Amino acid sequence: MLSKAHPRYESLVLRDKIVKASKEGLLADSAMIAHGRGEAFDYLLGEKTTIPAKRAMYVTVALMILSKNPVISVNGNTTALAIDEIIEFAKAVDAKIEINLFYRTDKRVDKLTQLYKDHGYPEILGSNDDDIMYINEIKNPRASASKTGIYSADTILVPLEDGDRAEILSKSGKNIITIDLNPLSRTSKMSDVSIVDNVVRAIPFMTKIADDLKSQDKELLKGMIKDFDNKTNLEESLNSFKIKEDIQ
Amino acid sequence: MLSKAHPRYESLVLRDKIVKASKEGLLADSAMIAHGRGEAFDYLLGEKTTIPAKRAMYVTVALMILSKNPVISVNGNTTALAIDEIIEFAKAVDAKIEINLFYRTDKRVDKLTQLYKDHGYPEILGSNDDDIMYINEIKNPRASASKTGIYSADTILVPLEDGDRAEILSKSGKNIITIDLNPLSRTSKMSDVSIVDNVVRAIPFMTKIADDLKSQDKELLKGMIKDFDNKTNLEESLNSFKIKEDIQ
């Protein structure tokens, strides 16, 4: 049993969730390694949501509210860490959820589909191979997408996305939003909006602000989006890392 | 198949080694997550051995040469990443190797013992429960050590060590040397010498310099050790991280 008094309690709870999901076959082989990279960056960030991340989240929610077909792309890691929070956010901004795996196997897709059903979300996309199309007709598993989901979406939120896939998505003309703790990653650099934060903090924060933003004038939301510069915001996120603080 | 042209080829080769070792049952449940944290720090370090790390390695080799009973502590991750390099280094500085697992199970100890035998090193310590003693008589698995190895050692090299265990070791009065890519970790802070580098680069570097240092006057080696300040060196290591460079 973990003690709540442990200085790294929250981080260890997430680690346990990932280990458990791995044992249950929900994750790709190297998904735990990816989680570890995230842990390191979150550690350097002080495991807190920064102001630049919150700025990016306001823009994200505004974009999703204004979009015709916003889609949230999920994989094993995001599901293991925040399935209920994702479902709640999707409902708050009227977005679809699509299972989109970098290393797609039928077994993992089936397990994830079942998990979303068990959590009260049977309308998950991407669980059926017949529905698969290819973005910009690139015949590459990296470009696969569900026809009524990512393929026809105008805005996609892709938390914890692989760099190769992010590159294909960024060329699609859609609005690409990522949640990635590494501000230097290809995914962060290639997205239109990059939220440098942990998904378990970011998703509930966005659900919380969605109610307010939905009630605001659309011109206000458009203004937020217009004023946002992702490169500047990424630099501000980068400045939040504590790697150069003195060793005490 | 990985392409050697991939910008992150070396890192991906190591990742594959860890995934393979995990499938073979050599690693603890969360060992892949620990590897991922290391990947992130190495990435921020530019995946290069820094001058401060080399300084710490000269001191390490000097310490091991001057010690009566130097021991290298190994776990699943270090073994998976650098078993042959560790054996070679142990021979170069006349050190023992001891299997010391944070999450010790008979099965993992047996598999690792067999692996060292297969790689031409049957004299591995820590593979027999009868041999186990407790440092400072602390009756805690974190304090366990082989009687003729870590328990009676004057100098211990512990690559990739857990913070709890490092704390116990640091109170033992022995010289504690670590190899840890995180300069802010408890292990790095509590060790007498902290090498902020990837084990796969550090171990061969130390083997290479051992031949030269063994031929030098012992007073020179003592001087190197006396002049070394680990806190200053850690601060210099920290300054090598590129997290605050601009995003291009």
Coordinates of N, CA and C in Angstrom, one line a residue, chain B residues 66-238:
Chain B
L66 N 41.9 2.3 -5.4 CA 42.5 2.4 -4.1 C 41.7 1.7 -3.0
S67 N 40.5 1.2 -3.3 CA 39.7 0.5 -2.3 C 40.1 -0.9 -2.1
K68 N 39.9 -1.4 -0.9 CA 40.2 -2.8 -0.6 C 39.2 -3.8 -1.2
N69 N 37.9 -3.4 -1.1 CA 36.8 -4.3 -1.5 C 35.8 -3.5 -2.3
P70 N 36.1 -3.1 -3.5 CA 35.1 -2.3 -4.2 C 34.0 -3.3 -4.9
V71 N 32.8 -2.9 -4.8 CA 31.7 -3.7 -5.4 C 30.8 -2.9 -6.3
I72 N 30.5 -3.6 -7.4 CA 29.5 -2.9 -8.3 C 28.1 -3.6 -8.1
S73 N 27.2 -2.8 -7.7 CA 25.8 -3.3 -7.5 C 25.0 -3.3 -8.8
V74 N 24.4 -4.4 -9.2 CA 23.7 -4.4 -10.5 C 22.2 -4.8 -10.2
N75 N 21.3 -4.3 -11.1 CA 19.9 -4.7 -11.0 C 19.5 -5.2 -12.5
G76 N 18.2 -5.3 -12.7 CA 17.8 -5.8 -14.0 C 18.1 -4.8 -15.1
N77 N 17.8 -3.5 -14.8 CA 18.0 -2.5 -15.9 C 19.5 -2.3 -16.3
T78 N 20.4 -2.2 -15.3 CA 21.8 -2.1 -15.7 C 22.3 -3.4 -16.4
T79 N 21.8 -4.5 -16.0 CA 22.2 -5.8 -16.7 C 21.7 -5.8 -18.1
A80 N 20.4 -5.4 -18.3 CA 19.9 -5.4 -19.6 C 20.6 -4.5 -20.5
L81 N 21.0 -3.3 -20.0 CA 21.6 -2.3 -20.8 C 23.1 -2.6 -21.1
A82 N 23.8 -3.2 -20.1 CA 25.3 -3.2 -20.2 C 26.0 -4.3 -19.5
I83 N 25.5 -5.5 -19.6 CA 26.1 -6.6 -18.9 C 27.5 -6.9 -19.2
D84 N 27.9 -6.9 -20.5 CA 29.3 -7.2 -20.9 C 30.2 -6.1 -20.5
E85 N 29.7 -4.9 -20.6 CA 30.5 -3.7 -20.2 C 30.8 -3.7 -18.7
I86 N 29.8 -4.1 -17.9 CA 29.9 -4.1 -16.5 C 31.0 -5.2 -16.1
I87 N 30.9 -6.4 -16.7 CA 31.8 -7.4 -16.4 C 33.3 -7.0 -16.7
E88 N 33.4 -6.3 -17.9 CA 34.7 -5.9 -18.3 C 35.3 -4.8 -17.3
F89 N 34.4 -3.9 -16.9 CA 34.8 -2.9 -16.0 C 35.2 -3.5 -14.6
A90 N 34.4 -4.4 -14.1 CA 34.7 -5.1 -12.9 C 36.1 -5.7 -12.9
K91 N 36.4 -6.3 -14.0 CA 37.8 -6.9 -14.2 C 38.9 -5.9 -14.2
A92 N 38.6 -4.8 -14.9 CA 39.6 -3.7 -15.0 C 40.0 -3.1 -13.7
V93 N 39.0 -3.0 -12.8 CA 39.3 -2.3 -11.5 C 39.3 -3.3 -10.3
D94 N 39.3 -4.6 -10.7 CA 39.3 -5.7 -9.7 C 38.2 -5.6 -8.7
A95 N 37.0 -5.3 -9.2 CA 35.8 -5.2 -8.3 C 34.9 -6.4 -8.4
K96 N 34.1 -6.7 -7.3 CA 33.1 -7.7 -7.4 C 31.8 -7.2 -8.0
I97 N 31.0 -8.1 -8.4 CA 29.7 -7.6 -8.9 C 28.6 -8.3 -8.0
E98 N 27.6 -7.6 -7.6 CA 26.6 -8.1 -6.8 C 25.2 -7.8 -7.3
I99 N 24.4 -8.8 -7.4 CA 23.0 -8.6 -7.8 C 22.3 -8.0 -6.6
N100 N 21.7 -6.9 -6.7 CA 21.0 -6.3 -5.6 C 19.7 -5.6 -6.1
L101 N 18.6 -6.3 -5.8 CA 17.3 -5.9 -6.4 C 16.5 -5.2 -5.4
F102 N 15.9 -4.0 -5.8 CA 15.0 -3.3 -4.9 C 13.8 -4.1 -4.7
Y103 N 13.2 -4.7 -5.7 CA 12.1 -5.7 -5.6 C 12.6 -7.1 -5.8
R104 N 13.2 -7.7 -4.8 CA 13.9 -8.9 -4.9 C 12.9 -10.1 -5.0
T105 N 13.0 -10.9 -6.0 CA 12.2 -12.2 -6.1 C 13.3 -13.2 -6.5
D106 N 13.0 -14.5 -6.0 CA 14.0 -15.6 -6.3 C 14.1 -15.8 -7.8
K107 N 12.9 -15.6 -8.5 CA 12.9 -15.9 -9.9 C 13.8 -14.9 -10.7
R108 N 13.7 -13.6 -10.3 CA 14.5 -12.6 -11.0 C 16.0 -12.8 -10.7
V109 N 16.3 -13.1 -9.4 CA 17.7 -13.3 -9.0 C 18.2 -14.5 -9.8
D110 N 17.5 -15.6 -9.9 CA 18.0 -16.8 -10.6 C 18.2 -16.5 -12.1
K111 N 17.3 -15.8 -12.7 CA 17.5 -15.4 -14.1 C 18.7 -14.5 -14.4
L112 N 18.9 -13.6 -13.5 CA 20.0 -12.7 -13.6 C 21.3 -13.4 -13.4
T113 N 21.3 -14.3 -12.3 CA 22.5 -15.1 -12.0 C 22.9 -16.0 -13.3
Q114 N 21.9 -16.6 -13.9 CA 22.2 -17.4 -15.0 C 22.7 -16.6 -16.2
L115 N 22.2 -15.4 -16.3 CA 22.6 -14.5 -17.4 C 24.1 -14.1 -17.2
Y116 N 24.5 -13.8 -16.0 CA 25.9 -13.5 -15.8 C 26.8 -14.7 -16.1
K117 N 26.3 -15.9 -15.7 CA 27.1 -17.2 -16.0 C 27.2 -17.3 -17.5
D118 N 26.1 -17.1 -18.2 CA 26.1 -17.2 -19.7 C 27.1 -16.2 -20.3
H119 N 27.3 -15.1 -19.7 CA 28.2 -14.1 -20.2 C 29.6 -14.2 -19.6
G120 N 29.9 -15.4 -19.1 CA 31.3 -15.7 -18.6 C 31.6 -15.2 -17.3
Y121 N 30.6 -14.9 -16.4 CA 30.9 -14.4 -15.1 C 30.1 -15.2 -14.0
P122 N 30.6 -16.4 -13.7 CA 29.9 -17.2 -12.7 C 30.1 -16.8 -11.3
E123 N 31.1 -15.9 -11.0 CA 31.4 -15.5 -9.6 C 30.5 -14.4 -9.1
I124 N 29.3 -14.2 -9.6 CA 28.4 -13.1 -9.2 C 28.0 -13.3 -7.8
L125 N 27.9 -12.2 -7.0 CA 27.4 -12.3 -5.6 C 25.9 -11.9 -5.6
G126 N 25.4 -12.2 -4.4 CA 24.0 -11.7 -4.2 C 22.9 -12.7 -4.7
S127 N 23.4 -13.8 -5.2 CA 22.5 -14.8 -5.8 C 22.0 -15.8 -4.8
N128 N 22.5 -15.8 -3.6 CA 22.2 -16.8 -2.6 C 21.6 -16.1 -1.4
D129 N 20.4 -16.4 -1.0 CA 19.8 -15.8 0.2 C 20.5 -16.1 1.5
D130 N 21.3 -17.2 1.6 CA 22.0 -17.5 2.8 C 23.1 -16.5 3.1
D131 N 23.5 -15.8 2.1 CA 24.7 -14.9 2.1 C 24.2 -13.5 2.6
I132 N 22.9 -13.3 2.7 CA 22.4 -11.9 2.9 C 22.5 -11.4 4.4
M133 N 23.1 -10.2 4.5 CA 23.2 -9.6 5.8 C 22.5 -8.2 5.7
Y134 N 22.4 -7.5 6.8 CA 21.7 -6.2 6.8 C 22.6 -5.1 7.2
I135 N 22.8 -4.0 6.3 CA 23.6 -2.9 6.6 C 23.1 -2.2 7.8
N136 N 24.1 -1.9 8.7 CA 23.8 -1.2 10.0 C 22.7 -2.0 10.8
E137 N 22.6 -3.3 10.5 CA 21.6 -4.1 11.1 C 20.2 -3.6 11.0
I138 N 19.9 -2.9 9.9 CA 18.5 -2.4 9.6 C 17.8 -3.6 9.0
K139 N 16.8 -4.1 9.7 CA 16.0 -5.3 9.2 C 15.0 -4.8 8.2
N140 N 15.5 -4.5 7.0 CA 14.6 -3.9 6.0 C 15.2 -4.4 4.6
P141 N 14.3 -4.9 3.7 CA 14.8 -5.4 2.5 C 15.7 -4.4 1.8
R142 N 15.4 -3.1 2.0 CA 16.2 -2.0 1.4 C 17.7 -2.1 1.8
A143 N 17.9 -2.7 3.0 CA 19.3 -2.7 3.6 C 20.0 -4.0 3.4
S144 N 19.4 -4.9 2.6 CA 20.1 -6.2 2.5 C 21.3 -6.1 1.6
A145 N 22.3 -7.0 1.9 CA 23.5 -6.9 1.1 C 24.2 -8.3 1.3
S146 N 25.0 -8.6 0.3 CA 25.8 -9.9 0.4 C 26.9 -9.7 1.4
K147 N 27.2 -10.7 2.2 CA 28.2 -10.6 3.3 C 29.6 -10.3 2.8
T148 N 30.0 -11.0 1.7 CA 31.4 -10.7 1.2 C 31.4 -9.6 0.2
G149 N 30.2 -9.1 -0.2 CA 30.1 -8.1 -1.2 C 29.8 -6.7 -0.6
I150 N 28.6 -6.2 -0.9 CA 28.3 -4.8 -0.4 C 28.4 -4.7 1.1
Y151 N 28.0 -5.7 1.9 CA 28.0 -5.6 3.3 C 29.4 -5.3 3.8
S152 N 30.4 -5.9 3.3 CA 31.8 -5.6 3.8 C 32.6 -4.7 2.8
A153 N 32.0 -4.1 1.8 CA 32.7 -3.3 0.9 C 33.1 -2.0 1.5
D154 N 34.2 -1.4 1.0 CA 34.5 0.0 1.4 C 34.0 1.0 0.3
T155 N 33.8 0.6 -0.9 CA 33.4 1.4 -2.0 C 32.3 0.7 -2.8
I156 N 31.2 1.3 -3.1 CA 30.2 0.7 -3.9 C 29.8 1.6 -5.0
L157 N 29.8 1.0 -6.2 CA 29.2 1.7 -7.4 C 27.8 1.2 -7.6
V158 N 26.8 2.1 -7.4 CA 25.4 1.7 -7.6 C 24.8 2.4 -8.7
P159 N 24.8 1.9 -10.0 CA 24.2 2.6 -11.1 C 22.7 2.4 -10.9
L160 N 21.9 3.4 -11.3 CA 20.5 3.4 -11.3 C 19.8 2.9 -10.0
E161 N 20.3 3.5 -8.9 CA 19.8 3.1 -7.6 C 18.5 3.8 -7.2
D162 N 17.7 3.1 -6.4 CA 16.5 3.7 -5.8 C 16.9 4.7 -4.7
G163 N 16.1 5.7 -4.5 CA 16.4 6.8 -3.5 C 16.4 6.2 -2.0
D164 N 15.4 5.4 -1.7 CA 15.4 4.8 -0.4 C 16.6 4.0 0.0
R165 N 17.0 3.2 -1.0 CA 18.2 2.4 -0.8 C 19.5 3.2 -0.7
A166 N 19.5 4.2 -1.6 CA 20.7 5.1 -1.6 C 20.9 5.8 -0.3
E167 N 19.7 6.1 0.4 CA 19.8 6.8 1.7 C 20.4 5.9 2.7
I168 N 20.0 4.6 2.7 CA 20.6 3.7 3.7 C 22.1 3.5 3.4
L169 N 22.4 3.4 2.2 CA 23.8 3.2 1.8 C 24.7 4.4 2.2
S170 N 24.1 5.6 2.0 CA 24.9 6.8 2.3 C 25.2 6.9 3.8
K171 N 24.4 6.3 4.6 CA 24.6 6.4 6.1 C 25.6 5.3 6.5
S172 N 26.0 4.4 5.6 CA 26.8 3.2 6.0 C 28.3 3.6 6.3
G173 N 28.7 4.8 5.9 CA 30.1 5.1 6.0 C 31.0 4.6 4.8
K174 N 30.4 3.9 3.9 CA 31.1 3.4 2.7 C 31.2 4.6 1.7
N175 N 32.1 4.5 0.7 CA 32.0 5.4 -0.4 C 30.9 5.0 -1.3
I176 N 30.0 5.9 -1.6 CA 28.9 5.5 -2.5 C 29.0 6.3 -3.8
I177 N 29.0 5.6 -4.9 CA 29.1 6.2 -6.2 C 27.9 5.8 -7.0
T178 N 27.3 6.8 -7.6 CA 26.1 6.4 -8.4 C 26.3 6.9 -9.9
I179 N 25.5 6.2 -10.7 CA 25.4 6.7 -12.1 C 23.9 7.0 -12.3
D180 N 23.5 8.2 -12.5 CA 22.1 8.6 -12.5 C 21.9 9.8 -13.4
L181 N 21.1 9.7 -14.4 CA 20.9 10.8 -15.3 C 20.1 12.0 -14.7
N182 N 19.5 11.8 -13.6 CA 18.8 12.9 -12.9 C 19.7 13.5 -11.8
P183 N 20.2 14.7 -12.1 CA 21.1 15.3 -11.1 C 20.4 15.8 -9.8
L184 N 19.0 15.8 -9.9 CA 18.2 16.3 -8.8 C 17.7 15.2 -7.9
S185 N 18.0 13.9 -8.3 CA 17.4 12.8 -7.6 C 18.0 12.7 -6.2
R186 N 17.3 12.0 -5.3 CA 17.8 11.8 -4.0 C 19.1 11.0 -4.0
T187 N 19.1 10.0 -4.9 CA 20.3 9.2 -5.1 C 21.5 10.1 -5.5
S188 N 21.3 10.9 -6.5 CA 22.4 11.8 -6.9 C 22.9 12.7 -5.7
K189 N 21.9 13.2 -5.0 CA 22.3 14.2 -3.9 C 23.0 13.5 -2.7
M190 N 22.6 12.2 -2.5 CA 23.1 11.6 -1.3 C 24.4 10.8 -1.5
S191 N 24.8 10.6 -2.8 CA 26.0 9.9 -3.0 C 27.3 10.7 -2.8
D192 N 28.4 10.1 -2.6 CA 29.7 10.8 -2.5 C 30.2 11.2 -3.9
V193 N 30.0 10.4 -4.9 CA 30.3 10.7 -6.2 C 29.1 10.4 -7.1
S194 N 28.6 11.4 -7.9 CA 27.4 11.2 -8.7 C 27.8 11.4 -10.2
I195 N 27.7 10.4 -10.9 CA 28.0 10.5 -12.4 C 26.7 10.7 -13.1
V196 N 26.5 11.9 -13.6 CA 25.3 12.2 -14.3 C 25.5 11.8 -15.8
D197 N 25.2 10.6 -16.1 CA 25.5 10.1 -17.5 C 24.7 8.8 -17.7
N198 N 24.6 8.3 -18.9 CA 23.9 7.1 -19.3 C 24.9 5.9 -19.0
V199 N 24.5 4.9 -18.3 CA 25.4 3.8 -18.0 C 26.1 3.2 -19.2
V200 N 25.4 3.2 -20.3 CA 26.0 2.6 -21.5 C 27.2 3.4 -22.1
R201 N 27.2 4.7 -21.7 CA 28.4 5.5 -22.1 C 29.4 5.5 -21.0
A202 N 28.9 5.6 -19.7 CA 29.8 5.7 -18.6 C 30.7 4.5 -18.3
I203 N 30.1 3.3 -18.3 CA 30.9 2.1 -17.9 C 32.1 1.9 -18.9
P204 N 31.9 1.9 -20.2 CA 33.0 1.8 -21.1 C 34.1 2.9 -21.0
F205 N 33.6 4.1 -20.7 CA 34.6 5.2 -20.5 C 35.5 4.9 -19.3
M206 N 34.9 4.4 -18.3 CA 35.7 4.1 -17.1 C 36.6 2.9 -17.3
T207 N 36.2 1.9 -18.0 CA 37.1 0.8 -18.4 C 38.3 1.3 -19.1
K208 N 38.0 2.2 -20.0 CA 39.1 2.8 -20.9 C 40.1 3.6 -20.0
I209 N 39.7 4.3 -19.1 CA 40.7 5.2 -18.3 C 41.3 4.3 -17.2
A210 N 40.7 3.2 -16.8 CA 41.3 2.4 -15.7 C 42.7 2.0 -15.9
D211 N 43.0 1.5 -17.1 CA 44.4 1.1 -17.4 C 45.4 2.1 -17.2
D212 N 45.1 3.4 -17.6 CA 46.0 4.5 -17.4 C 46.1 4.8 -15.9
L213 N 45.0 4.9 -15.2 CA 45.0 5.3 -13.8 C 45.7 4.2 -12.9
K214 N 45.6 3.0 -13.3 CA 46.3 1.9 -12.5 C 47.8 2.1 -12.5
S215 N 48.3 2.7 -13.6 CA 49.7 2.8 -13.7 C 50.3 4.1 -13.1
Q216 N 49.4 4.9 -12.6 CA 49.8 6.2 -12.0 C 50.1 6.0 -10.5
D217 N 50.8 7.0 -10.0 CA 51.2 7.0 -8.6 C 49.9 7.1 -7.7
K218 N 49.9 6.4 -6.6 CA 48.7 6.4 -5.8 C 48.4 7.8 -5.2
E219 N 49.5 8.6 -5.0 CA 49.3 9.9 -4.4 C 48.5 10.8 -5.4
L220 N 48.7 10.6 -6.7 CA 48.0 11.3 -7.7 C 46.5 11.0 -7.6
L221 N 46.2 9.7 -7.4 CA 44.8 9.3 -7.3 C 44.1 9.8 -6.1
K222 N 44.9 9.8 -5.0 CA 44.4 10.4 -3.7 C 44.1 11.9 -3.9
G223 N 44.9 12.6 -4.6 CA 44.8 14.0 -4.8 C 43.5 14.3 -5.7
M224 N 43.3 13.5 -6.7 CA 42.0 13.6 -7.5 C 40.8 13.5 -6.6
I225 N 40.8 12.5 -5.7 CA 39.7 12.3 -4.8 C 39.5 13.4 -3.9
K226 N 40.6 13.9 -3.3 CA 40.6 15.0 -2.3 C 40.0 16.3 -2.9
D227 N 40.4 16.5 -4.1 CA 40.0 17.8 -4.8 C 38.5 17.8 -5.2
F228 N 37.9 16.7 -5.2 CA 36.6 16.6 -5.8 C 35.5 17.0 -4.9
D229 N 34.6 17.9 -5.4 CA 33.4 18.2 -4.5 C 32.2 17.9 -5.3
N230 N 31.4 16.9 -4.8 CA 30.3 16.4 -5.5 C 29.2 17.4 -5.7
K231 N 29.0 18.2 -4.8 CA 27.9 19.2 -4.9 C 28.2 20.2 -6.1
T232 N 29.4 20.7 -6.1 CA 29.8 21.6 -7.2 C 29.7 20.8 -8.5
N233 N 30.2 19.6 -8.5 CA 30.1 18.8 -9.8 C 28.7 18.6 -10.3
L234 N 27.8 18.3 -9.3 CA 26.4 18.2 -9.7 C 25.8 19.4 -10.3
E235 N 26.2 20.6 -9.7 CA 25.7 21.9 -10.2 C 26.2 22.1 -11.7
E236 N 27.4 21.6 -11.9 CA 28.0 21.7 -13.3 C 27.2 20.8 -14.2
S237 N 26.9 19.6 -13.7 CA 26.1 18.7 -14.5 C 24.8 19.3 -14.9
L238 N 24.2 19.9 -13.9 CA 22.9 20.5 -14.1 C 22.9 21.6 -15.2

